[in-house]
Structures are given as C-alpha cells and as structure tokens.
C-alpha positions as CSV (number, residue, x, y, z in Angstrom):
1,M,-4.8,64.2,111.8
2,L,-1.1,65.0,112.4
3,A,-0.6,65.7,108.7
4,E,-3.6,68.0,108.6
5,L,-2.5,70.0,111.6
6,E,1.1,70.3,110.2
7,R,-0.3,71.5,106.9
8,L,-2.5,74.1,108.5
9,D,0.4,75.3,110.8
10,A,-2.2,77.6,112.5
11,D,-1.2,80.3,115.0
12,V,-4.2,79.4,117.2
13,L,-5.9,76.0,117.4
14,A,-9.3,75.5,119.1
15,V,-9.8,71.7,119.4
16,Q,-12.6,69.6,120.7
17,E,-13.0,65.9,121.5
18,M,-9.3,65.7,122.1
19,D,-8.2,62.7,124.2
20,Q,-4.8,61.2,125.2
21,F,-3.6,64.8,125.9
22,E,-0.8,64.0,128.4
23,E,0.6,60.9,126.7
24,F,0.3,62.0,123.0
25,W,-0.8,65.5,122.2
26,K,1.2,67.4,124.8
27,P,4.6,66.3,123.6
28,W,3.5,66.6,119.9
29,L,2.3,70.1,120.4
30,E,5.3,71.2,122.4
31,G,7.6,69.8,119.7
32,R,6.0,72.1,117.2
33,G,6.2,75.3,119.3
34,Y,2.7,75.3,120.8
35,G,1.7,76.3,124.3
36,G,-1.8,76.5,125.7
37,V,-4.5,75.0,127.9
38,Y,-6.4,71.7,127.9
39,K,-9.4,70.8,129.9
40,R,-10.8,67.3,130.1
41,R,-14.5,66.9,130.4
42,T,-16.0,66.4,133.9
43,Q,-16.9,62.9,134.9
44,A,-20.2,63.0,136.8
45,T,-22.3,61.1,134.2
46,A,-19.7,58.8,132.7
47,A,-15.9,58.3,132.4
48,K,-15.2,60.7,129.6
49,K,-11.7,60.7,128.1
50,D,-11.9,63.7,125.8
51,G,-11.8,67.5,126.3
52,C,-11.2,70.9,124.8
53,G,-7.9,72.5,123.9
54,L,-6.8,76.0,123.1
55,F,-3.3,76.2,121.7
56,F,-1.1,78.9,120.3
57,K,2.3,79.4,118.7
58,T,4.6,80.5,121.6
59,G,7.0,82.2,119.1
60,K,4.2,84.7,118.1
61,L,1.7,84.9,121.0
62,E,1.7,85.0,124.8
63,L,-0.9,83.9,127.3
64,L,-2.0,86.7,129.6
65,A,-4.8,84.9,131.5
66,R,-7.1,81.8,131.2
67,R,-10.2,80.4,132.6
68,G,-11.9,76.9,132.4
69,L,-15.6,76.4,132.1
70,E,-17.6,73.5,133.5
71,Y,-21.2,73.6,132.3
72,N,-22.3,71.2,135.1
73,D,-22.3,74.3,137.2
74,E,-25.7,75.1,135.6
75,A,-27.3,72.1,137.4
76,F,-26.2,73.5,140.8
77,A,-27.2,77.1,140.2
78,G,-29.1,78.3,143.2
79,E,-28.4,75.2,145.2
80,P,-26.9,75.6,148.7
81,Q,-23.1,74.8,148.7
82,P,-20.8,73.6,151.5
83,E,-18.6,76.4,152.7
84,N,-15.5,74.5,151.7
85,E,-16.8,74.1,148.1
86,E,-16.8,77.7,147.0
87,K,-14.0,77.1,144.6
88,E,-11.6,74.2,145.1
89,Y,-9.4,75.2,142.1
90,D,-9.0,78.6,140.7
91,E,-9.9,78.3,137.1
92,T,-8.9,81.9,136.4
93,R,-5.3,82.8,136.4
94,A,-3.5,85.9,135.2
95,F,0.1,85.7,134.2
96,S,2.6,88.4,135.2
97,P,4.9,89.9,132.5
98,G,7.5,87.5,131.5
99,D,5.7,84.6,133.2
100,E,4.3,82.4,130.5
101,G,3.2,79.7,132.9
102,S,3.3,76.1,131.9
103,P,3.9,75.7,128.1
104,L,1.0,73.4,128.0
105,E,-1.3,73.2,131.0
106,S,-4.0,70.7,131.8
107,L,-6.8,72.2,134.0
108,P,-8.2,70.0,136.8
109,T,-11.8,70.1,137.9
110,S,-12.7,73.3,139.7
111,R,-15.4,71.9,141.9
112,A,-15.7,68.3,143.1
113,R,-19.5,68.3,142.7
114,N,-19.0,68.5,138.9
115,D,-17.3,65.1,138.9
116,D,-19.5,63.5,141.6
117,S,-22.3,61.1,140.5
118,D,-23.6,61.1,144.1
119,A,-24.1,64.8,144.0
120,V,-26.0,64.4,140.7
121,S,-28.3,61.8,142.3
122,K,-29.4,64.3,144.9
123,L,-30.5,66.9,142.3
124,H,-34.1,67.4,141.2
125,D,-34.8,65.9,137.8
126,T,-35.2,69.4,136.3
127,R,-31.6,70.2,137.3
128,K,-30.1,66.8,136.4
129,T,-30.9,67.6,132.7
130,H,-28.0,70.1,132.8
131,M,-25.4,67.5,134.0
132,R,-23.7,66.8,130.6
133,D,-20.0,67.1,131.5
134,C,-19.4,69.6,128.7
135,V,-16.5,72.1,129.2
136,G,-14.8,75.1,127.6
137,I,-11.7,77.3,127.8
138,L,-11.2,81.0,127.7
139,A,-7.8,82.5,127.0
140,M,-6.5,86.0,126.8
141,L,-3.7,86.2,124.2
142,R,-1.5,88.9,122.8
143,E,1.0,89.1,120.0
144,K,4.5,89.2,121.5
145,P,5.9,92.7,121.5
146,A,8.5,93.4,118.8
147,F,11.0,96.1,118.3
148,G,10.7,98.4,115.3
149,A,13.3,100.2,113.3
150,A,15.7,102.5,115.2
151,E,14.6,106.0,115.7
152,R,16.7,109.1,116.3
153,D,17.1,110.1,120.0
154,D,16.7,113.9,120.1
155,D,19.0,114.1,123.1
156,D,21.9,112.4,121.3
157,D,22.2,112.9,117.6
158,D,25.1,110.4,117.4
159,E,23.1,107.5,118.9
160,K,20.1,105.7,117.6
161,K,18.2,103.6,120.0
162,P,15.6,101.0,119.0
163,K,12.3,101.9,120.7
164,P,9.7,99.2,121.5
165,K,6.5,99.4,119.5
166,P,3.3,99.8,121.4
167,K,2.1,96.6,122.9
168,P,-0.4,94.8,120.7
169,K,-3.9,94.7,121.9
170,P,-5.0,91.5,123.8
171,F,-7.7,89.4,122.3
172,L,-9.9,86.7,123.8
173,V,-10.3,83.2,122.3
174,A,-12.7,80.5,123.5
175,S,-12.8,76.9,122.6
176,T,-15.9,74.8,123.6
177,H,-17.9,71.7,122.9
178,L,-21.7,71.8,123.7
179,F,-24.1,69.0,124.3
180,W,-24.9,66.9,121.3
181,D,-28.5,65.7,121.7
182,P,-31.1,67.5,119.5
183,D,-33.8,66.6,122.0
184,F,-32.3,69.0,124.5
185,P,-32.1,72.4,122.8
186,D,-32.7,74.1,126.1
187,V,-29.5,72.6,127.6
188,K,-27.4,73.7,124.6
189,L,-28.9,77.2,124.7
190,R,-28.2,77.5,128.4
191,Q,-24.6,76.4,127.8
192,T,-24.3,79.0,125.1
193,E,-25.6,81.7,127.4
194,R,-23.2,80.6,130.1
195,L,-20.3,80.7,127.7
196,L,-21.1,84.2,126.5
197,A,-21.7,85.5,130.1
198,E,-18.4,84.0,131.2
199,T,-16.7,85.6,128.2
200,R,-17.9,89.0,129.4
201,G,-16.9,88.4,133.0
202,F,-13.5,87.1,132.0
203,A,-12.8,90.1,129.8
204,R,-13.9,92.6,132.4
205,A,-11.9,90.9,135.1
206,F,-8.9,91.1,132.9
207,L,-9.5,94.8,132.2
208,A,-9.8,95.4,135.9
209,S,-6.6,93.5,136.6
210,S,-4.8,95.4,133.9
211,A,-6.0,98.7,135.3
212,G,-4.8,97.8,138.8
213,K,-8.3,97.6,140.2
214,R,-10.2,94.8,141.8
215,P,-13.5,93.6,140.3
216,D,-16.4,94.2,142.6
217,G,-19.1,92.1,140.9
218,E,-19.8,88.4,140.7
219,D,-18.1,86.0,138.3
220,G,-15.3,88.5,137.8
221,D,-17.6,91.3,136.5
222,A,-15.6,94.5,136.9
223,G,-18.8,96.5,137.2
224,A,-18.3,100.2,138.0
225,A,-15.0,99.6,139.9
226,V,-12.9,100.1,136.7
227,P,-13.3,103.6,135.1
228,G,-14.2,103.1,131.5
229,A,-14.3,99.3,131.7
230,A,-17.9,99.2,130.7
231,N,-16.9,100.8,127.3
232,A,-13.6,99.0,126.9
233,R,-13.5,96.4,124.2
234,V,-11.6,93.2,124.0
235,P,-11.7,91.5,120.5
236,V,-13.4,88.2,120.9
237,I,-13.2,84.8,119.0
238,V,-15.5,82.0,120.1
239,A,-14.8,78.7,118.3
240,G,-16.1,75.2,118.7
241,D,-18.5,72.4,118.1
242,F,-21.9,73.9,119.0
243,N,-23.9,70.8,117.9
244,S,-26.5,73.3,116.6
245,V,-27.6,74.1,113.1
246,P,-27.8,77.6,111.6
247,G,-31.0,79.3,112.5
248,S,-31.3,77.5,115.9
249,D,-31.6,79.3,119.2
250,V,-28.0,78.5,119.9
251,H,-26.8,80.0,116.6
252,A,-29.0,83.1,117.1
253,A,-27.6,83.6,120.7
254,A,-24.0,83.3,119.5
255,L,-24.7,86.0,116.9
256,R,-26.2,88.3,119.5
257,G,-22.9,87.9,121.2
258,V,-21.5,88.9,124.5
259,P,-24.1,90.5,126.8
260,G,-23.9,94.1,127.9
261,P,-23.1,95.2,131.5
262,S,-26.8,95.0,132.5
263,P,-30.1,93.7,131.0
264,G,-31.1,95.9,128.1
265,T,-27.7,97.5,127.5
266,P,-25.7,97.0,124.3
267,G,-23.3,94.1,124.3
268,T,-20.8,92.9,121.7
269,P,-22.5,91.1,118.7
270,L,-20.5,88.4,117.0
271,K,-20.4,87.3,113.3
272,S,-19.8,84.0,111.8
273,A,-16.3,84.2,110.3
274,Y,-16.9,81.5,107.7
275,A,-20.2,82.9,106.6
276,E,-18.4,86.2,106.2
277,A,-15.8,84.5,104.0
278,L,-18.5,82.8,101.9
279,R,-19.9,86.2,101.0
280,R,-16.7,87.1,99.3
281,A,-15.2,84.8,96.6
282,D,-11.8,86.4,97.1
283,A,-11.6,85.1,100.7
284,L,-11.6,81.5,99.7
285,I,-7.9,80.9,99.2
286,S,-7.7,77.4,97.6
287,K,-9.5,74.2,96.9
288,P,-9.0,71.3,99.2
289,A,-6.0,69.1,98.6
290,D,-8.3,66.2,97.6
291,G,-9.5,68.2,94.6
292,R,-13.2,68.1,95.5
293,D,-15.4,71.1,95.1
294,C,-15.6,73.4,98.2
295,V,-18.8,73.7,100.1
296,A,-20.9,76.6,99.0
297,A,-23.0,78.8,101.3
298,D,-26.5,77.7,102.2
299,P,-28.7,80.4,100.5
300,T,-31.0,80.6,103.5
301,T,-28.4,80.9,106.3
302,G,-25.2,82.0,104.6
303,E,-23.3,79.3,106.6
304,P,-21.5,76.4,104.9
305,R,-23.8,73.5,103.9
306,H,-22.0,71.2,106.3
307,T,-19.1,70.9,108.7
308,N,-20.0,67.4,110.0
309,V,-20.7,64.4,107.7
310,T,-21.9,61.0,109.0
311,P,-24.2,58.4,107.3
312,G,-27.1,59.6,109.5
313,F,-26.4,63.3,110.0
314,T,-24.9,65.9,107.7
315,E,-25.2,69.5,108.9
316,C,-23.3,72.7,109.8
317,I,-22.7,72.6,113.5
318,D,-19.1,74.0,113.9
319,Y,-18.4,77.7,113.9
320,V,-15.9,80.5,114.5
321,F,-17.7,83.5,115.8
322,V,-15.8,86.8,116.0
323,S,-16.5,90.4,117.1
324,D,-16.4,93.2,114.5
325,D,-12.9,94.1,115.7
326,F,-11.7,91.3,113.3
327,A,-11.6,91.4,109.6
328,V,-12.0,88.0,107.9
329,V,-9.1,88.0,105.4
330,A,-9.2,84.4,104.1
331,A,-10.8,81.0,104.7
332,E,-9.9,77.5,103.5
333,P,-12.8,75.9,101.6
334,I,-14.5,72.9,103.3
335,S,-14.4,69.6,101.4
336,G,-17.6,68.6,99.7
337,P,-20.2,68.2,98.5
338,A,-21.5,65.7,101.1
339,A,-22.6,63.3,98.4
340,T,-19.0,62.6,97.6
341,F,-18.6,61.0,101.1
342,T,-20.1,57.8,102.4
343,G,-19.4,59.1,105.8
344,L,-16.5,60.5,107.8
345,P,-13.9,59.9,108.9
346,D,-12.3,58.3,105.8
347,L,-8.8,57.8,104.5
348,A,-8.5,61.5,103.5
349,H,-10.4,63.1,106.5
350,P,-9.3,62.1,110.0
351,S,-12.5,63.2,111.7
352,D,-16.3,63.3,111.1
353,H,-15.9,67.1,111.5
354,L,-14.2,69.1,108.8
355,P,-11.9,71.9,110.0
356,I,-13.1,75.5,110.0
357,T,-10.0,77.5,109.0
358,V,-10.0,81.3,108.8
359,T,-7.4,84.0,108.7
360,L,-8.3,87.0,110.8
361,E,-6.8,90.5,111.3
362,Y,-7.5,93.2,113.8
C-alpha cells in the first residue's frame, strides 16, 4: 500500500476503510507533505476501527473549510432530541486566511447518539435499519495563491512590483464509504441522497461565509440570504466506495448530482470521471506496472468492468464523480481482466479494491 501511494504521489487522496490513523497513517502522511481530515466510523452497532480520509498536498493546496458526515443521523430524523444534544461537536469549520488548522485532523463524533447502542435500542425497527455507522468527509480546498511575473507599475517606471495572481477558485471534495449489503439498497440510496444534500448545504454555507453573510436556512443552506448564491457554482468532486453497481439507484442518484435550491429546480449534475476517460483512448496514460491489460469499459454502462475483485464478488463499485467544471485529462488504467486474479488482495495489489486514479483540470 505504501509503495502504491508513493508511486501515485497524488495531490488529493480520498481513502476509505483506513484504520490505525493516529499511530501509523498520520505520521506517514505528514512525512510526505499531506494535510487533511480523517473521520472514524461511528460505533453504535459494533466497535469499528476504520474510517474515511481526505488528504491533500499542503505545498499545493490549502484547506478552507471541512465538515464530517455521520449517516446514523438518518435513523434519528424526526425524532425528538434532548436540548443538550443539538450539536455536541461542530463538524463544520471554516479556516481564516493563513490558518491552516491542524495539518492532519481527526474528527470526533458530532452527536453522542450516533455512537450509542442504547439509543439504537429505543428506535423503531424501521429506523434501526439506517444505523450502519457509515461516515463521510466534505472539504473545501483551493490551490495556494502564487505570484506571477513582475508587471510595470504605471506610477513608477523605474520599479517593477510582482502582483499576486487572482486567487484560484475553491473546489469541494468528498470522501465517503456507503453501506455494503446488497439487501439494503434503500439504505445506500438514502445515504447517497444525504451526501449530496450535505454537499449542497456545505457549499452554500461556504459561499455565505465568503460573502460575509450568515446562512438563514437549515443545514447551512444559504437560501436567499446571500445575493447570487443560488446561482454560484463550486466545482464538486465526490469520491468513494459506494458499494453499488452501475445502473443502480445509487449510481443514478450520484449522476443526477447535487440538488437544486428547492424541489424541481436545477441542481448540479455529476459525471463519472473514469467513464469519461474510458470514452477517450488518449486519456488512459499507461498500462499497469504489472503488465496486465487494463480494464475496458462495460458496453452497457460505460464504467470499468470492475474496481473490486474477490472470489465471490467482482464488480464496479468505486467512483469519482465530478461536476462539469472539471475536464478529465487522464486516468490510470485499472488492472485486469478479473480472470487474471484469484481474488484480491494479492502480492501485487494491497487491497481488494483497485484504485481509481484520474487527473482533473478546471
């Protein structure tokens, strides 16, 4: 795994099923110039050790804001809450200019109920089905401002002063891991809808903060309080293990994208970055180091034939969805075909999931 990550040397890493964060991954990432955010799964149904990470090269990017997601919230939707349990930990934080926060931050649980098996036992069975301890991370990133070539100062012909370039546009990146069980597609769909709704609320709250306004809607929705916010666009990347195949309700919901400001209004559709790359032969930059043929597109869905290979299950379930603000410049081929594997991980592949690696421009 370490060799694979060092080879990729990615500017942004969206990682799922990461454990031993504090004792192993945090020092390793810091030593290679990464900052970012980690969120361990909640613990209501079992003692889970893994979680999701969103990491970035601090020499190139800066963190402007972040928010953690706990999908157990869905089980408590509409349930009465104690007054002292409105929000025990603020999962949304905006960083002031020059304040990069912790180089690598681990987010605690935002509400005690999401970690509480006793709270689960009091729920109706129809609500308990949403207690799966899945989590996600939203982060607003921006390229670090750079200074361009010196330009002539009209007030002083003898002096040239470097002028800062316009600040690069922020963009939003999400990392998530949805529930695995194929017998519960409704749970996975609801988690997807929650992820996309939170993405919208987070983006609008960030725009409100940037405009010096306070959001007036729920979940950080800037509503009408921010002039032009309804039409403002933040480029979006949503990456993760969706545990759902192409053509599923989850896949379709992700492609519909971030919802609009109200029901029936246009939102921000997303596209599968890897499917985009597979449509263009020039976007596949090289064959895998092991020399095996790369995975071709499924003719029905356009997605890769697999991203996950095990003896009992081989399908495409991992994706990088992006808004149209991004151009897919390149993608690393995925090792395959599946018949060459007896199951993953193996000596050449450190996980049962194969990495989705794309180069994006905006």
